[in-house]
mmCIF file of C-alpha atoms in Angstrom:
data_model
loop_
_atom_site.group_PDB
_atom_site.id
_atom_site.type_symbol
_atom_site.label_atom_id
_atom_site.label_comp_id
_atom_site.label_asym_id
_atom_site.label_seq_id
_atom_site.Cartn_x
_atom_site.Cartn_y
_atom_site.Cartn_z
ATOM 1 C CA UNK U 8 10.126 1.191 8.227
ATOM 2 C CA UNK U 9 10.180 -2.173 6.490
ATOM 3 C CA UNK U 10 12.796 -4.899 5.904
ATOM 4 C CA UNK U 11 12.795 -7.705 3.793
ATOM 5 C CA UNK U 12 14.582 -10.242 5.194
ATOM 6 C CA UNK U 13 16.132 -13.275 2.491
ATOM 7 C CA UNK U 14 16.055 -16.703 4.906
ATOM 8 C CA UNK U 15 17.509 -19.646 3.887
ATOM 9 C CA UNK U 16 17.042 -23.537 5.255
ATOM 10 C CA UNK U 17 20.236 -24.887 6.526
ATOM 11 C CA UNK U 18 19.135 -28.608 6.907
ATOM 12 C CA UNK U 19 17.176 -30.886 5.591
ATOM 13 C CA UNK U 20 14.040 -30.606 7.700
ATOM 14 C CA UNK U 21 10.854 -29.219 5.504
ATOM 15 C CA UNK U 22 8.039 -29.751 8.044
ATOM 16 C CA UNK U 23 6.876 -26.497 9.739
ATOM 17 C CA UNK U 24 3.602 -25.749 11.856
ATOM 18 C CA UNK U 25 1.215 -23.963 10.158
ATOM 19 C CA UNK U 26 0.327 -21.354 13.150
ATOM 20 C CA UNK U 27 4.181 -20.616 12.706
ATOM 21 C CA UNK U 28 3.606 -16.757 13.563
ATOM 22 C CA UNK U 29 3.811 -17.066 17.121
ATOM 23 C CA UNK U 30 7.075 -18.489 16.741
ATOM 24 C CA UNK U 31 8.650 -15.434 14.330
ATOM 25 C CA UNK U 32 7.232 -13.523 16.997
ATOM 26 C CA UNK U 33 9.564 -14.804 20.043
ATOM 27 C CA UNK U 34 12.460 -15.360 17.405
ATOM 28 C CA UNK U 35 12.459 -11.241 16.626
ATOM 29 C CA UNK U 36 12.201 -10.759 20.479
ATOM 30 C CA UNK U 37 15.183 -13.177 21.247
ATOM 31 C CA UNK U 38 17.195 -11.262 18.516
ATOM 32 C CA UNK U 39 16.258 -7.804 20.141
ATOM 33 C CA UNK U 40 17.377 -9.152 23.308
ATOM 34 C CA UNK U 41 20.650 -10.803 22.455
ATOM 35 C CA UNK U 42 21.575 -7.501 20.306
ATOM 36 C CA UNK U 43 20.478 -4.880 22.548
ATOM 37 C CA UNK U 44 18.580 -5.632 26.122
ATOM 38 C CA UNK U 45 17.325 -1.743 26.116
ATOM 39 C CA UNK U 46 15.866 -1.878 22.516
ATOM 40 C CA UNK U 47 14.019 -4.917 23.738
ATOM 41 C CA UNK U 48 12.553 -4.020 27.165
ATOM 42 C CA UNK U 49 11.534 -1.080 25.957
ATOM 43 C CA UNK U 50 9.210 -3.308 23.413
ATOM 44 C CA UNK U 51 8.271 -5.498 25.875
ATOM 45 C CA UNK U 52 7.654 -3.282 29.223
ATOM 46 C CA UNK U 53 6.803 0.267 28.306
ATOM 47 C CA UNK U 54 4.993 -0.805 25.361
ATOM 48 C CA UNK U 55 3.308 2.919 25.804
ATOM 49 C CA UNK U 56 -0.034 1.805 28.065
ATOM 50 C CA UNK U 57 -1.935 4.991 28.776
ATOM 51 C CA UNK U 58 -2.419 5.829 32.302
ATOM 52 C CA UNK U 59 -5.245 2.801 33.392
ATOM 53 C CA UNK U 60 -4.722 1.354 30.349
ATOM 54 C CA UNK U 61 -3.181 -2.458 30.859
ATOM 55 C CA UNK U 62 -2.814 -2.937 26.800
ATOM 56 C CA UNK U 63 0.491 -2.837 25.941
ATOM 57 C CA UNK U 64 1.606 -1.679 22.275
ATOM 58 C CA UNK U 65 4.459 -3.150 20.373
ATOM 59 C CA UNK U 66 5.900 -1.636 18.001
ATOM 60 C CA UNK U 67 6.737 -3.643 15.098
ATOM 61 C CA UNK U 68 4.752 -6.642 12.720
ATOM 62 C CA UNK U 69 6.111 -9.217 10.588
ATOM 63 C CA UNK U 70 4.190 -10.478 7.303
ATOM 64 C CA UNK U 71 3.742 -14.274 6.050
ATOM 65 C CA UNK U 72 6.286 -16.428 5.735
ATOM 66 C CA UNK U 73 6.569 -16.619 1.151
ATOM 67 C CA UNK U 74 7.644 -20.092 0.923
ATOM 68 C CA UNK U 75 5.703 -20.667 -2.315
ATOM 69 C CA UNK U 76 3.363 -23.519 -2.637
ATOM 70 C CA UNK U 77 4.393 -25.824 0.254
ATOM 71 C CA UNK U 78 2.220 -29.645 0.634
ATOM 72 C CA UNK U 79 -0.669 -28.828 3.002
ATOM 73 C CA UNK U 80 -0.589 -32.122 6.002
ATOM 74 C CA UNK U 81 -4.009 -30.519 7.161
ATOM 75 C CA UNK U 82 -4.638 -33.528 9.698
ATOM 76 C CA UNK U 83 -1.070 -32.844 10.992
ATOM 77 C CA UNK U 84 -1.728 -28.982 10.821
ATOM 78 C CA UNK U 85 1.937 -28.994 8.734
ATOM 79 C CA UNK U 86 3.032 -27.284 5.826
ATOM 80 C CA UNK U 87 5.391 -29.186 4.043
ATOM 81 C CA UNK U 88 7.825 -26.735 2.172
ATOM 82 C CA UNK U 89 9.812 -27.285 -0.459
ATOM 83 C CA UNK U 90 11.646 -24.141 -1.397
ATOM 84 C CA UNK U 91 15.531 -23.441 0.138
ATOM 85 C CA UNK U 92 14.878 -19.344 -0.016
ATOM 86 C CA UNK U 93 12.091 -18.215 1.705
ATOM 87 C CA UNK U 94 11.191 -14.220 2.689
ATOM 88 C CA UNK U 95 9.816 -12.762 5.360
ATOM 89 C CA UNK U 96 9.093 -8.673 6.130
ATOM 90 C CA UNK U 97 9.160 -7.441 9.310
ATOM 91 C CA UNK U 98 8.287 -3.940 10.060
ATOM 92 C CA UNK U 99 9.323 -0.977 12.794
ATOM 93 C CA UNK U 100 7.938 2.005 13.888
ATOM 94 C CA UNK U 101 11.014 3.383 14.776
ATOM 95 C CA UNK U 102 13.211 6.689 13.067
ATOM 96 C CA UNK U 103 15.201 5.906 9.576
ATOM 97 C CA UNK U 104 18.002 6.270 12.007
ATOM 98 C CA UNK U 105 17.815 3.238 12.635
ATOM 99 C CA UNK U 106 18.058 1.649 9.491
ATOM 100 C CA UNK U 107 21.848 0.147 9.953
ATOM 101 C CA UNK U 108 21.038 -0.603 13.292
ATOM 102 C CA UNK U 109 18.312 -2.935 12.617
ATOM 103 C CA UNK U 110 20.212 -4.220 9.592
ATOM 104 C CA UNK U 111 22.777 -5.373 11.729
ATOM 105 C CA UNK U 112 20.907 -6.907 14.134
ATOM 106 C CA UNK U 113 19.148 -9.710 11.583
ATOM 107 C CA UNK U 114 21.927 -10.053 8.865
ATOM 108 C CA UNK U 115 23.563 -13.592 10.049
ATOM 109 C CA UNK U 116 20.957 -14.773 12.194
ATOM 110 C CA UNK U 117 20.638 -18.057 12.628
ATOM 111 C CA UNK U 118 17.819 -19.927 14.598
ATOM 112 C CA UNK U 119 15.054 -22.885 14.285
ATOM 113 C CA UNK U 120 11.703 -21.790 13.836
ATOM 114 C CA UNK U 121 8.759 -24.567 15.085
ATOM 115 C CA UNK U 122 8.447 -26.286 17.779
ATOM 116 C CA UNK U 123 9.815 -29.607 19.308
ATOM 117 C CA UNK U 124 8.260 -31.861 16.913
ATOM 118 C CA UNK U 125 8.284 -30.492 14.057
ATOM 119 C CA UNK U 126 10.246 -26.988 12.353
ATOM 120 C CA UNK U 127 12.809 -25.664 10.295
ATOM 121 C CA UNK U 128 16.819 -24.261 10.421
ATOM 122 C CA UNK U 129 17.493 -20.660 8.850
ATOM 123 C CA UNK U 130 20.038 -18.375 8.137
ATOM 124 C CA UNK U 131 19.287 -14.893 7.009
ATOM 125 C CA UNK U 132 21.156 -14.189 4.145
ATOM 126 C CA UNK U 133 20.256 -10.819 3.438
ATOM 127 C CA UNK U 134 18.604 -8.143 4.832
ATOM 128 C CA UNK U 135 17.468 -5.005 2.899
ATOM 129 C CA UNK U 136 15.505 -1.530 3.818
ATOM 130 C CA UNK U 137 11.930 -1.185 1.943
ATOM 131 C CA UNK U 138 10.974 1.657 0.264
ATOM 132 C CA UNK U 139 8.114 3.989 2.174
ATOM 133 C CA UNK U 140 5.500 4.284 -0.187
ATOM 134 C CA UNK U 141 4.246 8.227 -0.463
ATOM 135 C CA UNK U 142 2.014 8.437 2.114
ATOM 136 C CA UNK U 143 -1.896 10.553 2.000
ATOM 137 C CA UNK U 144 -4.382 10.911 4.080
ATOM 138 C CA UNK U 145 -6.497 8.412 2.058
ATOM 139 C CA UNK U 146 -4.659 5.710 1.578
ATOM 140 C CA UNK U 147 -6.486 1.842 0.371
ATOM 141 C CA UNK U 148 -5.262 -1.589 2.072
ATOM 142 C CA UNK U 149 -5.612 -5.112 1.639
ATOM 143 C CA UNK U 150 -5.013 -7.186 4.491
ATOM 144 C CA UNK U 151 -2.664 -9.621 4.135
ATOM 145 C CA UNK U 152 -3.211 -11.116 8.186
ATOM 146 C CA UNK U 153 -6.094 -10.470 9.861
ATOM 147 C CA UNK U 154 -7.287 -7.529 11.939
ATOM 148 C CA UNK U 155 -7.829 -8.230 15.508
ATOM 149 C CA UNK U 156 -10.751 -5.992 17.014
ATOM 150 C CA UNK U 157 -11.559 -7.388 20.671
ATOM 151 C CA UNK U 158 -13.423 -6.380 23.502
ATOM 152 C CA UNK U 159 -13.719 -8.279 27.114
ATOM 153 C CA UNK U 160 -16.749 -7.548 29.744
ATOM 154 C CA UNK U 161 -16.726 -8.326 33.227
ATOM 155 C CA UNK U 162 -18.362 -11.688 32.925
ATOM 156 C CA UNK U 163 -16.165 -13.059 29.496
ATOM 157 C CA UNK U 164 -13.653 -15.367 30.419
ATOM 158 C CA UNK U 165 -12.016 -14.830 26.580
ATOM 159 C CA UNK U 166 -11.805 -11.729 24.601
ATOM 160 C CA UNK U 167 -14.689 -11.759 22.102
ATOM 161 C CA UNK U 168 -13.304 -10.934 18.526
ATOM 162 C CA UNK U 169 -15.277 -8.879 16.084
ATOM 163 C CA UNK U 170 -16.134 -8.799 12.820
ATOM 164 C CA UNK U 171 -16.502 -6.345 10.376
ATOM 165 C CA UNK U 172 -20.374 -6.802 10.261
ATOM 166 C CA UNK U 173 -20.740 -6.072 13.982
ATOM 167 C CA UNK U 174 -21.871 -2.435 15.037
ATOM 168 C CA UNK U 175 -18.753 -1.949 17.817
ATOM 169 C CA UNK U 176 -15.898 -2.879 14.937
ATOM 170 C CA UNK U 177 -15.077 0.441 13.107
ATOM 171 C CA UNK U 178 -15.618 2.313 16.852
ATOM 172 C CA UNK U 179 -13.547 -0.131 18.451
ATOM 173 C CA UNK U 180 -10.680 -0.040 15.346
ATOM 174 C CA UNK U 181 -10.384 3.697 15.524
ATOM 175 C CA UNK U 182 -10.282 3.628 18.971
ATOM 176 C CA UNK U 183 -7.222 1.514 18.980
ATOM 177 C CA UNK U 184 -5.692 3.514 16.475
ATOM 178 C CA UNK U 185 -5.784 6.240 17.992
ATOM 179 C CA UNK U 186 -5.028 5.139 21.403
ATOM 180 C CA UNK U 187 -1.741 3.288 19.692
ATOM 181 C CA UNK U 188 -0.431 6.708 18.025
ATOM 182 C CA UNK U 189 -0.996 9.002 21.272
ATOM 183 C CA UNK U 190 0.456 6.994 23.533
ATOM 184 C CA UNK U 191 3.322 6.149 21.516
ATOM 185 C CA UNK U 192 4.069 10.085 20.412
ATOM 186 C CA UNK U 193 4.873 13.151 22.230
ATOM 187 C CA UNK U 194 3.303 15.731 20.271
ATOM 188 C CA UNK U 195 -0.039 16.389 19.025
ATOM 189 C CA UNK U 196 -2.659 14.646 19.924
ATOM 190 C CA UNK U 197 -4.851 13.028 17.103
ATOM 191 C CA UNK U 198 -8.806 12.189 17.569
ATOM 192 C CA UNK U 199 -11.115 9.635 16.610
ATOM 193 C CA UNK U 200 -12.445 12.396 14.930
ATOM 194 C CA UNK U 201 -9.863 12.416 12.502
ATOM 195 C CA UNK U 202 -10.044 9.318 11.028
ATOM 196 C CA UNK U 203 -12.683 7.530 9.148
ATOM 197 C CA UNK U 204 -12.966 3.798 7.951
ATOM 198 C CA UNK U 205 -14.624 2.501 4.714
ATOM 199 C CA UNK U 206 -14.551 -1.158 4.055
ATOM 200 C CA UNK U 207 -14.278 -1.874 0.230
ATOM 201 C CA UNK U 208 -14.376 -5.845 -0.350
ATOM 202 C CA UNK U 209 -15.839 -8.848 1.604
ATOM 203 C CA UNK U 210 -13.997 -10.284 4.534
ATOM 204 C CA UNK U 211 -12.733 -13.645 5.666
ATOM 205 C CA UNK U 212 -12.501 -14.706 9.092
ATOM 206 C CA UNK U 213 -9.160 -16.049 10.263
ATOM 207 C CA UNK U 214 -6.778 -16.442 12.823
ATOM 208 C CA UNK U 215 -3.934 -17.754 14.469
ATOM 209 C CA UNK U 216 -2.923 -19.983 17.619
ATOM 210 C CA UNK U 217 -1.012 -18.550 20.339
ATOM 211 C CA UNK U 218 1.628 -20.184 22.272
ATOM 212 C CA UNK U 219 0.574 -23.668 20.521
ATOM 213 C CA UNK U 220 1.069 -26.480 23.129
ATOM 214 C CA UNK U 221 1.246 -24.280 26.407
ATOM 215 C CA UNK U 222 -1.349 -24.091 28.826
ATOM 216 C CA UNK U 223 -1.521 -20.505 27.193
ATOM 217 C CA UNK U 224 -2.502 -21.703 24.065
ATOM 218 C CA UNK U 225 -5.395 -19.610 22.504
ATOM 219 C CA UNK U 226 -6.510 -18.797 18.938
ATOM 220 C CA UNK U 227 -7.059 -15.435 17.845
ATOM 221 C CA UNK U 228 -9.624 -14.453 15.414
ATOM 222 C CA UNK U 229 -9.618 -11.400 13.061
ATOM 223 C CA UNK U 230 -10.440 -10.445 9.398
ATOM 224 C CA UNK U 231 -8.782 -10.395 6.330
ATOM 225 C CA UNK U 232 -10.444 -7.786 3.772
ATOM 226 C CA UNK U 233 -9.104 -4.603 1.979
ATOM 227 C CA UNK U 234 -10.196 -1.086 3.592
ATOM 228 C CA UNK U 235 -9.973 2.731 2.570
ATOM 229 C CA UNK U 236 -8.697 4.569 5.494
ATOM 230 C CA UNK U 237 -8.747 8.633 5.754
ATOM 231 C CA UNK U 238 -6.667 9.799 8.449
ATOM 232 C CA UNK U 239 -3.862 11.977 8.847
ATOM 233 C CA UNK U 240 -0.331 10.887 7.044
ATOM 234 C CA UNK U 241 1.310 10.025 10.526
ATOM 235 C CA UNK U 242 -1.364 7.164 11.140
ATOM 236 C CA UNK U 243 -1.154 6.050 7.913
ATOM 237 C CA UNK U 244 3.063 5.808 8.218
ATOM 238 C CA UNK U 245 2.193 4.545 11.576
ATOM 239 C CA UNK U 246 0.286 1.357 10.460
ATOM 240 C CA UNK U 247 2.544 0.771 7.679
ATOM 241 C CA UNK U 248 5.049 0.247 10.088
ATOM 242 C CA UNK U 249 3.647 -1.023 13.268
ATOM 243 C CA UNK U 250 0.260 -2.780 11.962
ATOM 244 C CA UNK U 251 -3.336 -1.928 12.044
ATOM 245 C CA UNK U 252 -4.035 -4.578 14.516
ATOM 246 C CA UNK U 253 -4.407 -5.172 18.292
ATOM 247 C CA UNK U 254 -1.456 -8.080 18.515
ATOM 248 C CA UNK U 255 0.304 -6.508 15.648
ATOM 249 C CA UNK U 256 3.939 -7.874 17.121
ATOM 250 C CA UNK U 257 2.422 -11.440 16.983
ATOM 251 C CA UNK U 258 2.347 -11.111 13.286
ATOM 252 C CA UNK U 259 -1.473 -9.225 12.745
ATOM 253 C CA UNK U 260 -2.824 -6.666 10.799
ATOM 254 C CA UNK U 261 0.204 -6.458 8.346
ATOM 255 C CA UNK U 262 -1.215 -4.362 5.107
ATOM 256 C CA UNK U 263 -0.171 -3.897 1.380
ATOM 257 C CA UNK U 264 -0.917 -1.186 -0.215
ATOM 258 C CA UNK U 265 -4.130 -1.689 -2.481
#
C-alpha cells in the first residue's frame, strides 16, 4: 500500500545532504513510535527473522525525495533546493485496513530532515492512498533506488555487494525474496522455484551512506536497472509495497512499474 505524502518547507533553509535517505528512514520510525509504540516495535524487533536467521525484515520503503532540479554543491555533498512543495512516497506492507490509520499518523507532521549542519523544516500537508496497480505474475520494473544483494563470509569484515553481472546475484535476490514473504506470512509457503528473474536494460551502480557522521557510517552499494519478474501475484504486491531490496526500510529497492 502506497502513500504519497505532499511536504512543504517551513523556513528558509534550502541546503539538504545528499545521502538524505537515512534520515527519512529514522523520521518514519520516530513517527511510528510517537503514534503507536506497538506498530513500531513490531517493525523494529520482530522484523520476521526465520529461526537462525539474524536478518531482520522491515516492512515498508520510501522513494526519492521529488524536489525538482535542486543546485548540486558536489564538494559539499549538498543539494541546494529550491522548490517550497516537495513529495515523497512511502510504502507498507500492511492490510488496506489500515489505510486511515496510516493517514493519520503522517498528516501534520512536522520535523527537520538533515543533520546538524546542514537540512531542511517540513510540514506534511497532505497525505493521500495510491492506487494498487493490477497485479500478474509477470510484472516489468524499473528501479528507481538501487537493489541491495549482499553476502558476508567468515573472513569479510563488510558485506560484499553484488552486481547484476556476478553469478550469485539472481540466486541470492530470489533467495531474499522468498525468505522476506515466508517469514512474514502465515500461509503457504512459496519457493525459489516459483519465481524467475530476467534483467531487461543495463545497470548503474549506486548507493547510499548510512548513519553519515557516526562511527556507523557505511555506504551501501546496489543497482539501479529495470527487471521482468515472474512470480506469483502475492510477491509481486509484496515488493510493491515493502521493496525488492535487502535494506528496503532505509529507502532501497523502491520500483515503478515499467
Amino acid at each position: 500500500m502506497r502513500f504519497k505524502l505532499t511536504l512543504n518547507r517551513t523556513t528558509k533553509q534550502r541546503m539538504l545532504p545528499m545521502d538524505y535517505q537515512y534520515y527519512v528512514s529514522a523520521w518514519i520510525y520516530k513517527v511510528l513510535k510517537q503514534a503507536d509504540q506497538d506498530f513500531a516495535q513490531f517493525l523494529h524487533e520482530k522484523g520476521y527473522g526465520g529461526q537462525g536467521e539474524t536478518k531482520l525484515y522491515k516492512l515498508f520503503c520510501f522513494s526519492r525525495l521529488n524536489f525538482g532540479k535542486p543546485n548540486l554543491w558536489k564538494e559539499k555533498k549538498l543539494f541546494e533546493i529550491s522548490a517550497h512543495e516537495i513529495g515523497l512516497q512511502i510504502s507498507f506492507d500492511v492490510p488496506e485496513a489500515a489505510t486511515n490509520f496510516i493517514k493519520g499518523l503522517f498528516m501534520s507532521q512536522e520535523f527537520y530532515l538533515g543533520d546538524k549542519f546542514n537540512g531542511i523544516d517540513f510540514k506534511v500537508s497532505k497525505v493521500e492512498a495510491l492506487p494498487e496497480p493490477d497485479f500478474t505474475e509477470t510484472m516489468k520494473y524499473r528501479l528507481q533506488t538501487p537493489w541491495v544483494v549482499s553476502y558476508m563470509t567468515e573472513n569479510d569484515k563488510y558485506p560484499q555487494y553484488l552486481s547484476p553481472e556476478d553469478d550469485m546475484f539472481e540466486q541470492r535476490a530470489i533467495k531474499h525474496l522468498v525468505e522476506k514473504y515466508n517469514n512474514t506470512r502465515d500461509g503457504e509457503v512459496i519457493s525459489q522455484e516459483k519465481i524467475r528473474f530476467k534483467r531487461i536494460s543495463d545497470f548503474k551502480r549506486a548507493g547510499f551512506v548510512m548513519k553519515p557522521g557516526t562511527r556507523e557510517e557505511t555506504r551501501v552499494i546496489g543497482n539501479l536497472f529495470e527487471f521482468e519478474l515472474t512470480a506469483p501475484v502475492e510477491i509481486n504486491r509484496m515488493i510493491w509495497s515493502a521493496g525488492v531490496s535487502e535494506k528496503s526500510s532505509s529507502g532501497f529497492g523502491w520500483v515503478e512499474r515499467y
